[in-house]
CSV table of N, CA and C in Angstrom, one decimal:
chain,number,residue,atom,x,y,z
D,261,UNK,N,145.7,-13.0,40.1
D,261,UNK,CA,145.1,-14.0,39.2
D,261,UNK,C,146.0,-15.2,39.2
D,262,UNK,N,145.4,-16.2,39.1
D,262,UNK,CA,146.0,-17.9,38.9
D,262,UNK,C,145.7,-18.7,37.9
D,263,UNK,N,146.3,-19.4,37.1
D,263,UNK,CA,146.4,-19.4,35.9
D,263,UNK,C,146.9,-21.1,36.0
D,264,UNK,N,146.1,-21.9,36.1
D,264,UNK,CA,146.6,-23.2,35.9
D,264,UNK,C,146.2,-23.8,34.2
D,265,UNK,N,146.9,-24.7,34.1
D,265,UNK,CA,147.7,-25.6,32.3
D,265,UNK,C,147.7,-27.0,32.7
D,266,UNK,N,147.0,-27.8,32.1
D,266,UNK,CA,148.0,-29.1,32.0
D,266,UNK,C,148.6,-29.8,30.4
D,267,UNK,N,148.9,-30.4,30.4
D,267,UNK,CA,149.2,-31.2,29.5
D,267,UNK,C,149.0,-31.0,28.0
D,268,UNK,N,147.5,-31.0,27.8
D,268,UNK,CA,146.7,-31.1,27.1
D,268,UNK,C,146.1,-29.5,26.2
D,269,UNK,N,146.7,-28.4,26.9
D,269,UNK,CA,146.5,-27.3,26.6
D,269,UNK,C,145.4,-26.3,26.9
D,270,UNK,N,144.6,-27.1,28.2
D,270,UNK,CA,143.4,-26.5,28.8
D,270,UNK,C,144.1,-25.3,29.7
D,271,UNK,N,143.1,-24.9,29.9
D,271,UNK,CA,143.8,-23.9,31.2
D,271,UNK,C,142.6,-23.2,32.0
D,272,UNK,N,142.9,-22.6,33.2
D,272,UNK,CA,141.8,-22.0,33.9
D,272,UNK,C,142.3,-20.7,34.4
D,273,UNK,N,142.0,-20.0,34.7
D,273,UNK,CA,142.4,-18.8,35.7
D,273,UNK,C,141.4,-18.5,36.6
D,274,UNK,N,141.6,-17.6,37.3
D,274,UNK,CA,140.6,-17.2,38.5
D,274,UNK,C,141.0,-16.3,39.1
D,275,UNK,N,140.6,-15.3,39.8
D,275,UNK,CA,141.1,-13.8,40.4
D,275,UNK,C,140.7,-14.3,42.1
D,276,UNK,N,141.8,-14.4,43.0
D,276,UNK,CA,141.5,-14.6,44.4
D,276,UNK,C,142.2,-13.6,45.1
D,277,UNK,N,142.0,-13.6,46.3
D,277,UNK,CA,142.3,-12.7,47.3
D,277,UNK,C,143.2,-13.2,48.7
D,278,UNK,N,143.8,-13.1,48.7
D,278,UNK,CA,144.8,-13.7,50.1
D,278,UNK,C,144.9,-12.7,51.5
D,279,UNK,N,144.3,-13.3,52.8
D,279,UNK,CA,144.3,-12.5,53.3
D,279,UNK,C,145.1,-13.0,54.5
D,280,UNK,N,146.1,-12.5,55.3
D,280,UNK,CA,147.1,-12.8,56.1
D,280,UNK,C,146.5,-12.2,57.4
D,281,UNK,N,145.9,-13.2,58.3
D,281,UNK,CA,145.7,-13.0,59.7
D,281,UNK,C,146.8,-12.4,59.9
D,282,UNK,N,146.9,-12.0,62.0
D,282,UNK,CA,148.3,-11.9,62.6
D,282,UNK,C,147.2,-12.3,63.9
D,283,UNK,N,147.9,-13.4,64.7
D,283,UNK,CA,147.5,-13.8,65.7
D,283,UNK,C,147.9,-13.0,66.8
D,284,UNK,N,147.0,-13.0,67.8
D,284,UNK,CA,147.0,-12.0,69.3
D,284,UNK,C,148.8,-12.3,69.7
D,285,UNK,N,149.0,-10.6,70.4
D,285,UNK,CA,150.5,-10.3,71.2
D,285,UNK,C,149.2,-9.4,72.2
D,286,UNK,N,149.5,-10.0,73.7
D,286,UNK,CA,149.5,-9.6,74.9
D,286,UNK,C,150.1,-8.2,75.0
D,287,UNK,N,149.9,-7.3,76.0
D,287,UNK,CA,150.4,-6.2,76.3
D,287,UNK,C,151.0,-7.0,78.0
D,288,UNK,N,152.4,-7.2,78.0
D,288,UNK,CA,152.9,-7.7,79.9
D,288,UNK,C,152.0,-6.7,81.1
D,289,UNK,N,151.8,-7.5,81.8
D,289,UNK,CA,150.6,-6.8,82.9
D,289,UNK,C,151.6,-7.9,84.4
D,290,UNK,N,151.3,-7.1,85.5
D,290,UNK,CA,151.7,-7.8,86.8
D,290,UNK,C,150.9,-7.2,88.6
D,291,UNK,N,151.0,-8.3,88.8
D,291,UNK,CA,150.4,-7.6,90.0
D,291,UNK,C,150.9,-6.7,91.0
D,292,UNK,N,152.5,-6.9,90.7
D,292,UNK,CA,153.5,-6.3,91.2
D,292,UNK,C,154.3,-7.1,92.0
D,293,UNK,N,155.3,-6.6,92.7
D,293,UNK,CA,156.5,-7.8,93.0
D,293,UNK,C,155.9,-7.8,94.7
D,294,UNK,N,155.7,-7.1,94.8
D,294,UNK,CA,155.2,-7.1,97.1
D,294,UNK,C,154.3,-8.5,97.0
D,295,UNK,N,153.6,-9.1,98.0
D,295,UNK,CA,152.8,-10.1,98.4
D,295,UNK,C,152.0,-8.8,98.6
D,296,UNK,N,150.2,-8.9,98.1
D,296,UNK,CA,149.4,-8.5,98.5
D,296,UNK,C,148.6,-8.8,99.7
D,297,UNK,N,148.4,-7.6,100.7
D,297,UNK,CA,147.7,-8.2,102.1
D,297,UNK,C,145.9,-8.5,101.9
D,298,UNK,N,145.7,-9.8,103.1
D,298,UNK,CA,144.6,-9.9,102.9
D,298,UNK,C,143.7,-8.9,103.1
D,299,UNK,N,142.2,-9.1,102.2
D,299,UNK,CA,141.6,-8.1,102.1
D,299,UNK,C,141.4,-6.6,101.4
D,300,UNK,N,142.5,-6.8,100.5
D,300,UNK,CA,142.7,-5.7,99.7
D,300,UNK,C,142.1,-6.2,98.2
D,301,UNK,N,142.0,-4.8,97.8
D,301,UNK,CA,141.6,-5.0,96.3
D,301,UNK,C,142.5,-4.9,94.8
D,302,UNK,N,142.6,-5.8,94.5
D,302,UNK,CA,143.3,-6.3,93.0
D,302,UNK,C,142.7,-6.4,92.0
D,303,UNK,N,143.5,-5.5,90.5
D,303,UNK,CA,142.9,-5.5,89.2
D,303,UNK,C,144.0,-5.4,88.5
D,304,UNK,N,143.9,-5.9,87.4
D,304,UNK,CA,144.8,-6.1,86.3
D,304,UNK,C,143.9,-6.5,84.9
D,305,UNK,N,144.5,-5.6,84.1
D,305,UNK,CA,143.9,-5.2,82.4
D,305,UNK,C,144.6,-6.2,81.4
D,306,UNK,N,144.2,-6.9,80.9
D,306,UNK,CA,144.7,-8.1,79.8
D,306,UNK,C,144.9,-7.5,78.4
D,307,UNK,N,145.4,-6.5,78.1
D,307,UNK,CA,145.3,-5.8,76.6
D,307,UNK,C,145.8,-6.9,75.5
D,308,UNK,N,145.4,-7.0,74.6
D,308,UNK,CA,145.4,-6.8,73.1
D,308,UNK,C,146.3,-6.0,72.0
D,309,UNK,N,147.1,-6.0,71.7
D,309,UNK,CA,148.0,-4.9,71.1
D,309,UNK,C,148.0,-4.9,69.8
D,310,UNK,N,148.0,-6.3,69.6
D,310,UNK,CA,148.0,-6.8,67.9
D,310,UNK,C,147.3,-7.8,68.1
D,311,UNK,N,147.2,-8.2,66.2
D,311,UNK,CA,146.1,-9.2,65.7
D,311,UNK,C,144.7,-8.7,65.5
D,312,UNK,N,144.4,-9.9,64.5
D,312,UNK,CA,143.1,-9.6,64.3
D,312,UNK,C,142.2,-9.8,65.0
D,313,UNK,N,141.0,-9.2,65.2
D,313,UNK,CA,139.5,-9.5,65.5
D,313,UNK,C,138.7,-10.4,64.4
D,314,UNK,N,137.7,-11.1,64.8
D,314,UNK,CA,137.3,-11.3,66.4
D,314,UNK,C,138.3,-12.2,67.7
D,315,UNK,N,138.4,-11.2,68.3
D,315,UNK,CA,139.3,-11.8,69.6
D,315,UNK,C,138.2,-12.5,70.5
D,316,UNK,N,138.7,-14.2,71.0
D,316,UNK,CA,138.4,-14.4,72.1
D,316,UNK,C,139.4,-14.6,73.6
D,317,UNK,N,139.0,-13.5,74.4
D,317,UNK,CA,140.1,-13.3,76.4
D,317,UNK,C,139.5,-13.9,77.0
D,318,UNK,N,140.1,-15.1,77.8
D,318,UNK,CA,139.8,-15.7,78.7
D,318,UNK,C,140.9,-15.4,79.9
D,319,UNK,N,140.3,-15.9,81.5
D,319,UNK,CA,141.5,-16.5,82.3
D,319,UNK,C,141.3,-17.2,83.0
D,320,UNK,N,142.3,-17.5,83.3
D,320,UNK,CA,142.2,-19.0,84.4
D,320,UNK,C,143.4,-18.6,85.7
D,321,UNK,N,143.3,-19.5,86.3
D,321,UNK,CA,143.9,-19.6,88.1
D,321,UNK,C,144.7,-20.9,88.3
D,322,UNK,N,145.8,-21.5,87.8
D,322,UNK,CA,146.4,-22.4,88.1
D,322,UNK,C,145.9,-23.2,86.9
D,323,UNK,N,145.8,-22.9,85.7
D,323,UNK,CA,145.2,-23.5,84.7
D,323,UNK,C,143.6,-24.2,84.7
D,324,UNK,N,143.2,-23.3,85.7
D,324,UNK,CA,141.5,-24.0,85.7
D,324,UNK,C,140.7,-22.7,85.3
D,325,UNK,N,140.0,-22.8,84.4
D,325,UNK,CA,139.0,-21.4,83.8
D,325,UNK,C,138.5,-20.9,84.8
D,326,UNK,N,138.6,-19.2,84.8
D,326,UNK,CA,137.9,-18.4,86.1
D,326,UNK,C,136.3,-18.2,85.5
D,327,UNK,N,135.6,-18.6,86.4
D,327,UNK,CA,134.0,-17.9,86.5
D,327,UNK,C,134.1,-16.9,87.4
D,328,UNK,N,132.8,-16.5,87.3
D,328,UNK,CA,132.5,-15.4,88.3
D,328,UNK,C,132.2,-15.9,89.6
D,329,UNK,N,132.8,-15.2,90.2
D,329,UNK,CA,132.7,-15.4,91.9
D,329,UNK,C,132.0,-14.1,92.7
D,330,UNK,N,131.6,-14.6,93.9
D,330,UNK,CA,131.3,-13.6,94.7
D,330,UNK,C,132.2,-12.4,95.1
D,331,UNK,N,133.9,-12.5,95.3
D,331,UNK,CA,134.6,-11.1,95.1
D,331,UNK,C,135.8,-11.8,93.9
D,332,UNK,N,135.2,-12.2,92.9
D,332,UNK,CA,136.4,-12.0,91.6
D,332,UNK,C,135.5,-11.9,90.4
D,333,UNK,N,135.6,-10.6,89.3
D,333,UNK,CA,134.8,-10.4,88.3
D,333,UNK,C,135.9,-10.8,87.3
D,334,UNK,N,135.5,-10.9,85.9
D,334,UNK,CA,136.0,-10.5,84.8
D,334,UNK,C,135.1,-10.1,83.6
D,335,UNK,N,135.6,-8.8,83.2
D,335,UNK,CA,134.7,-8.0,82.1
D,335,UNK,C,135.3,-7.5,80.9
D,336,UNK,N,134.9,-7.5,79.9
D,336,UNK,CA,135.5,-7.5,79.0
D,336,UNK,C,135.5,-5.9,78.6
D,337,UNK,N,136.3,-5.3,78.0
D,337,UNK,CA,137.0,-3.6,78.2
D,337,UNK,C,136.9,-3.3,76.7
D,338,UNK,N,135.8,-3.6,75.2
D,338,UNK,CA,135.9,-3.2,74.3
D,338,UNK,C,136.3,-5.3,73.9
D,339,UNK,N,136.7,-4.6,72.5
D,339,UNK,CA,136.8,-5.7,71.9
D,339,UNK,C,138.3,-6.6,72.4
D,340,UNK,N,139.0,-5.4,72.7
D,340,UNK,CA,140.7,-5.9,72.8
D,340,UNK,C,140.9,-6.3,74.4
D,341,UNK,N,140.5,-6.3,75.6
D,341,UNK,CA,140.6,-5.4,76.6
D,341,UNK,C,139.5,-6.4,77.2
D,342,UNK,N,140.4,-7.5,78.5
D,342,UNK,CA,139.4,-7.3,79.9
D,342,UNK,C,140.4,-7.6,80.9
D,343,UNK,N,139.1,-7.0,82.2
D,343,UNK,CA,140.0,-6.6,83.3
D,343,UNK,C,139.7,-7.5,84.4
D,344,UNK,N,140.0,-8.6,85.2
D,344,UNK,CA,140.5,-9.2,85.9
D,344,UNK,C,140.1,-8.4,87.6
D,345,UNK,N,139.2,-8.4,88.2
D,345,UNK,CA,138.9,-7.5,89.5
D,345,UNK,C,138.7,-8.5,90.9
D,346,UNK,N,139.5,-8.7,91.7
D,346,UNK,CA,139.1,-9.1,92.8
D,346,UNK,C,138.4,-8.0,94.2
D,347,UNK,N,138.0,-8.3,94.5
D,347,UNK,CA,137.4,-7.1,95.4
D,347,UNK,C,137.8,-7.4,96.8
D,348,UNK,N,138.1,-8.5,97.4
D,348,UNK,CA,138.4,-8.7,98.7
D,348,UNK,C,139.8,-10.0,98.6
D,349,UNK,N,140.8,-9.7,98.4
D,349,UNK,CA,141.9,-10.7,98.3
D,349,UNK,C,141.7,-11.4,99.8
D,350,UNK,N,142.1,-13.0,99.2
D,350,UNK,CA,141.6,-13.9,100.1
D,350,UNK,C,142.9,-14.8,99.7
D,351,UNK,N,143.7,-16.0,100.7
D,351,UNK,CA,144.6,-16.8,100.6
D,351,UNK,C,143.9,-17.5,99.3
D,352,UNK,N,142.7,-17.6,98.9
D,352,UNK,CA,142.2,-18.6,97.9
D,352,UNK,C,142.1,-17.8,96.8
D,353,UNK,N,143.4,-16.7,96.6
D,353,UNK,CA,143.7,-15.8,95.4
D,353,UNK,C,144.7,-16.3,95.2
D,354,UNK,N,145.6,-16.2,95.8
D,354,UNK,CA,147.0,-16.7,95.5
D,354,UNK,C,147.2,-17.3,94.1
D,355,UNK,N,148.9,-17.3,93.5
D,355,UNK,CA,148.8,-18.2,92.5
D,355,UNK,C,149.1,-17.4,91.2
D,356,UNK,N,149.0,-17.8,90.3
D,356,UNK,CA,149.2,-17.6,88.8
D,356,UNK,C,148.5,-17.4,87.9
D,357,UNK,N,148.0,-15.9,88.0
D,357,UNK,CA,146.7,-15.8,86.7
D,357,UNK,C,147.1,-15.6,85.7
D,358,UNK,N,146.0,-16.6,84.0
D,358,UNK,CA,147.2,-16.3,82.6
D,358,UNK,C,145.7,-15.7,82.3
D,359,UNK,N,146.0,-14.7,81.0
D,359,UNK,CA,145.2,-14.1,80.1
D,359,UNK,C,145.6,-14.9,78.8
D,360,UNK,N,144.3,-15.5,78.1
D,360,UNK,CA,145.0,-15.9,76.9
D,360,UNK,C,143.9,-15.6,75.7
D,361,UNK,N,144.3,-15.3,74.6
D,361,UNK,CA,143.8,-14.4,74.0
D,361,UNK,C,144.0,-15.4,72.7
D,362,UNK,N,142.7,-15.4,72.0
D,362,UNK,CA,142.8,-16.6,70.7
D,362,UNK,C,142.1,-16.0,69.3
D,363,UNK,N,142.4,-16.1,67.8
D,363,UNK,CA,142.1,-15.7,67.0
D,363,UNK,C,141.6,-16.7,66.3
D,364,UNK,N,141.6,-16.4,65.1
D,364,UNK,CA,141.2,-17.8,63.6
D,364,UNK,C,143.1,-17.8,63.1
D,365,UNK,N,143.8,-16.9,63.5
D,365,UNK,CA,144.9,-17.0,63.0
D,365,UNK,C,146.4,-17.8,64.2
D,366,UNK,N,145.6,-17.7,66.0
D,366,UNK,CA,146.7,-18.8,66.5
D,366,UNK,C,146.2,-17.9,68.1
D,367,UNK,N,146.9,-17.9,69.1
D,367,UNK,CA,146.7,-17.7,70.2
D,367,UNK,C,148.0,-17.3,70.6
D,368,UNK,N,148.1,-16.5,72.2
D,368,UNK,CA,148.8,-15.9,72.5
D,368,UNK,C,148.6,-16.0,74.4
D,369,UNK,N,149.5,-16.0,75.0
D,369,UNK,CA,148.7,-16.1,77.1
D,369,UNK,C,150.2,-15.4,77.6
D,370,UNK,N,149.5,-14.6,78.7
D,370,UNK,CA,150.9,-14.0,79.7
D,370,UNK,C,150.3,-14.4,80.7
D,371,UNK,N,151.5,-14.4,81.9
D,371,UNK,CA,150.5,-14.9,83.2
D,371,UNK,C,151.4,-14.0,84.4
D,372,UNK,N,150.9,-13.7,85.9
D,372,UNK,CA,151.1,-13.1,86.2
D,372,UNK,C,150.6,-13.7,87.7
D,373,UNK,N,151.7,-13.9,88.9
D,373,UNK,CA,151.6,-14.7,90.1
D,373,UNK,C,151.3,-13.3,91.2
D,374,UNK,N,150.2,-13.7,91.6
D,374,UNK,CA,149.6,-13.0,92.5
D,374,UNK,C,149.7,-13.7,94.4
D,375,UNK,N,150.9,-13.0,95.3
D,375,UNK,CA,151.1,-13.8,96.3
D,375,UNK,C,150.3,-12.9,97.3
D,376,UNK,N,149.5,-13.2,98.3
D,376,UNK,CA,148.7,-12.8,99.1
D,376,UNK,C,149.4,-13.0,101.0
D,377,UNK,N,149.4,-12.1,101.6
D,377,UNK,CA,149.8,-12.2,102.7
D,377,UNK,C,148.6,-12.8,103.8
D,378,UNK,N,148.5,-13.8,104.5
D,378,UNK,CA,147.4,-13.9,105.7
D,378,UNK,C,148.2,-13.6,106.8
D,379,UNK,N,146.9,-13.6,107.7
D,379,UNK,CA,147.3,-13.8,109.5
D,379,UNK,C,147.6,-14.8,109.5
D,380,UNK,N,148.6,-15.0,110.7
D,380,UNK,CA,149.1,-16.6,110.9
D,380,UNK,C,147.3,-17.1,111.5
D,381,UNK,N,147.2,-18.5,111.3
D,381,UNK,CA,145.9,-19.1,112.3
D,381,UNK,C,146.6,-20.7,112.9
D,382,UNK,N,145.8,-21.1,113.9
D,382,UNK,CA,146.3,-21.9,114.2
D,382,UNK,C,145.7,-23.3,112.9
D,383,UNK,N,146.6,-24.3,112.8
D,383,UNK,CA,146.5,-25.2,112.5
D,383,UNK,C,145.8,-26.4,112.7
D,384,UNK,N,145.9,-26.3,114.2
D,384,UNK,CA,145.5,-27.2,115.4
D,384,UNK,C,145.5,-26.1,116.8
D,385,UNK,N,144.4,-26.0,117.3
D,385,UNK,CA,144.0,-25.4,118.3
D,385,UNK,C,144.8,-26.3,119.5
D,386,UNK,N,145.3,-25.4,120.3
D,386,UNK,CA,146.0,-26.1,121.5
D,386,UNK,C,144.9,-26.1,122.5
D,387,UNK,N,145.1,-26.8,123.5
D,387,UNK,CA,144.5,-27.0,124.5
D,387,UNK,C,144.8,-27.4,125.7
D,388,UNK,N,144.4,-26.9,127.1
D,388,UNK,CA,145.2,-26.8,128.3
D,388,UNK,C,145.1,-28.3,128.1
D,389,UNK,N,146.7,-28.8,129.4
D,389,UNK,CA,146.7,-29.9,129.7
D,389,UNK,C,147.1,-29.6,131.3
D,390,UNK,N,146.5,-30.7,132.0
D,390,UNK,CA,147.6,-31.0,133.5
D,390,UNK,C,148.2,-32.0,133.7
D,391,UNK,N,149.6,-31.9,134.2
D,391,UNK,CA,150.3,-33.4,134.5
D,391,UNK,C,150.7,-33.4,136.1
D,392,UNK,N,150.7,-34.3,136.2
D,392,UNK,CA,151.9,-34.1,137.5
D,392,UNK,C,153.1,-34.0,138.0
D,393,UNK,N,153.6,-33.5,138.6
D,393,UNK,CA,155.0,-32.7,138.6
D,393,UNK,C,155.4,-34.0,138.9
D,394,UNK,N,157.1,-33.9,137.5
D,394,UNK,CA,158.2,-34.7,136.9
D,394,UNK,C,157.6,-35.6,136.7
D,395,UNK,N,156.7,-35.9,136.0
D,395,UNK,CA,155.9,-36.6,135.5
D,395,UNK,C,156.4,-36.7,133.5
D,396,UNK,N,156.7,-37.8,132.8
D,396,UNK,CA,157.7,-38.0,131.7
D,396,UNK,C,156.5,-37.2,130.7
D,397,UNK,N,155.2,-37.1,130.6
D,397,UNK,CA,154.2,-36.3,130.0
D,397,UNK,C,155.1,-35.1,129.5
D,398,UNK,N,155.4,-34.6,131.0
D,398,UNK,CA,155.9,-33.1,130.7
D,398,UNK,C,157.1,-32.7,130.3
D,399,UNK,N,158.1,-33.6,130.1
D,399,UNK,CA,159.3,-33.7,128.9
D,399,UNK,C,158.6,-33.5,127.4
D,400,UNK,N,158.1,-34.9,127.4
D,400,UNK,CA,157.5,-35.2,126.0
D,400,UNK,C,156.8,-33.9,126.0
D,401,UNK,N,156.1,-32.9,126.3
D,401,UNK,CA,155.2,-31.6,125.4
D,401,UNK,C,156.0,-30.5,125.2
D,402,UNK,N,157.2,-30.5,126.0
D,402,UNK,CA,158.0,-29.7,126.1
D,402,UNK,C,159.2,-29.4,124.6
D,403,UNK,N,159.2,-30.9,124.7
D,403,UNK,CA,160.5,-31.0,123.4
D,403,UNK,C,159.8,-30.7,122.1
């Protein structure tokens, strides 16, 4: 109960209720310390441990919001809980996924660098040449 007076000898009271959010804590999640080879399949769970509901889990990739892609899902696992699925790891995984998790009472994000191994490719396709012998061409490709 609250009970305000002023001056004059008025007064009011009123019976209210206080109620103390606790903003989202992460559960640490990683992809692991190896580089993942291409082609493989990666998932990682974004838990919830504390705080209130309603929770909203998002993620992003280098700080740009993830949508759904052709081999990357994200689904939500219950109220507390989504999981992060790539299905075919591609160099265009690479990088730094955050989970960030936001309440009415404050927000909370872990992140977790996912390094992908490729085949080498070439950069520039080589291509036969002919010169003529001791010809300065053939220094200069050499060096």
């Amino acid at each position: 109960t609250c009970v305000a007076k002023n001056e004059e000898g008025y007064s009011a009271r009123s019976d209210l209720e206080v109620s103390v959010m606790e903003k989202p804590t992460i559960l640490p999640f990683s992809f692991g310390e190896a580089a993942v080879n291409e082609g493989e399949l990666r998932q990682i769970i974004c838990s919830v441990v504390k705080g209130d509901e309603p929770l909203q889990i998002s993620w992003s990739l280098q700080g740009e919001d993830l949508g759904p892609g052709p081999d990357l899902t994200t689904t939500q696992l219950g109220s507390r809980s989504s999981i992060l699925m790539i299905s075919s790891v591609s160099y265009r995984h690479s990088g730094t996924y955050t989970c960030k998790a936001r309440n009415s009472a404050g927000s909370a994000s872990h992140s977790a660098m996912l390094r992908v191994n490729v085949p080498p490719r070439w950069t520039v396709e080589p291509t036969d040449k002919q010169f003529a012998q001791g010809s300065d061409e053939i220094r200069k490709s050499v060096v």
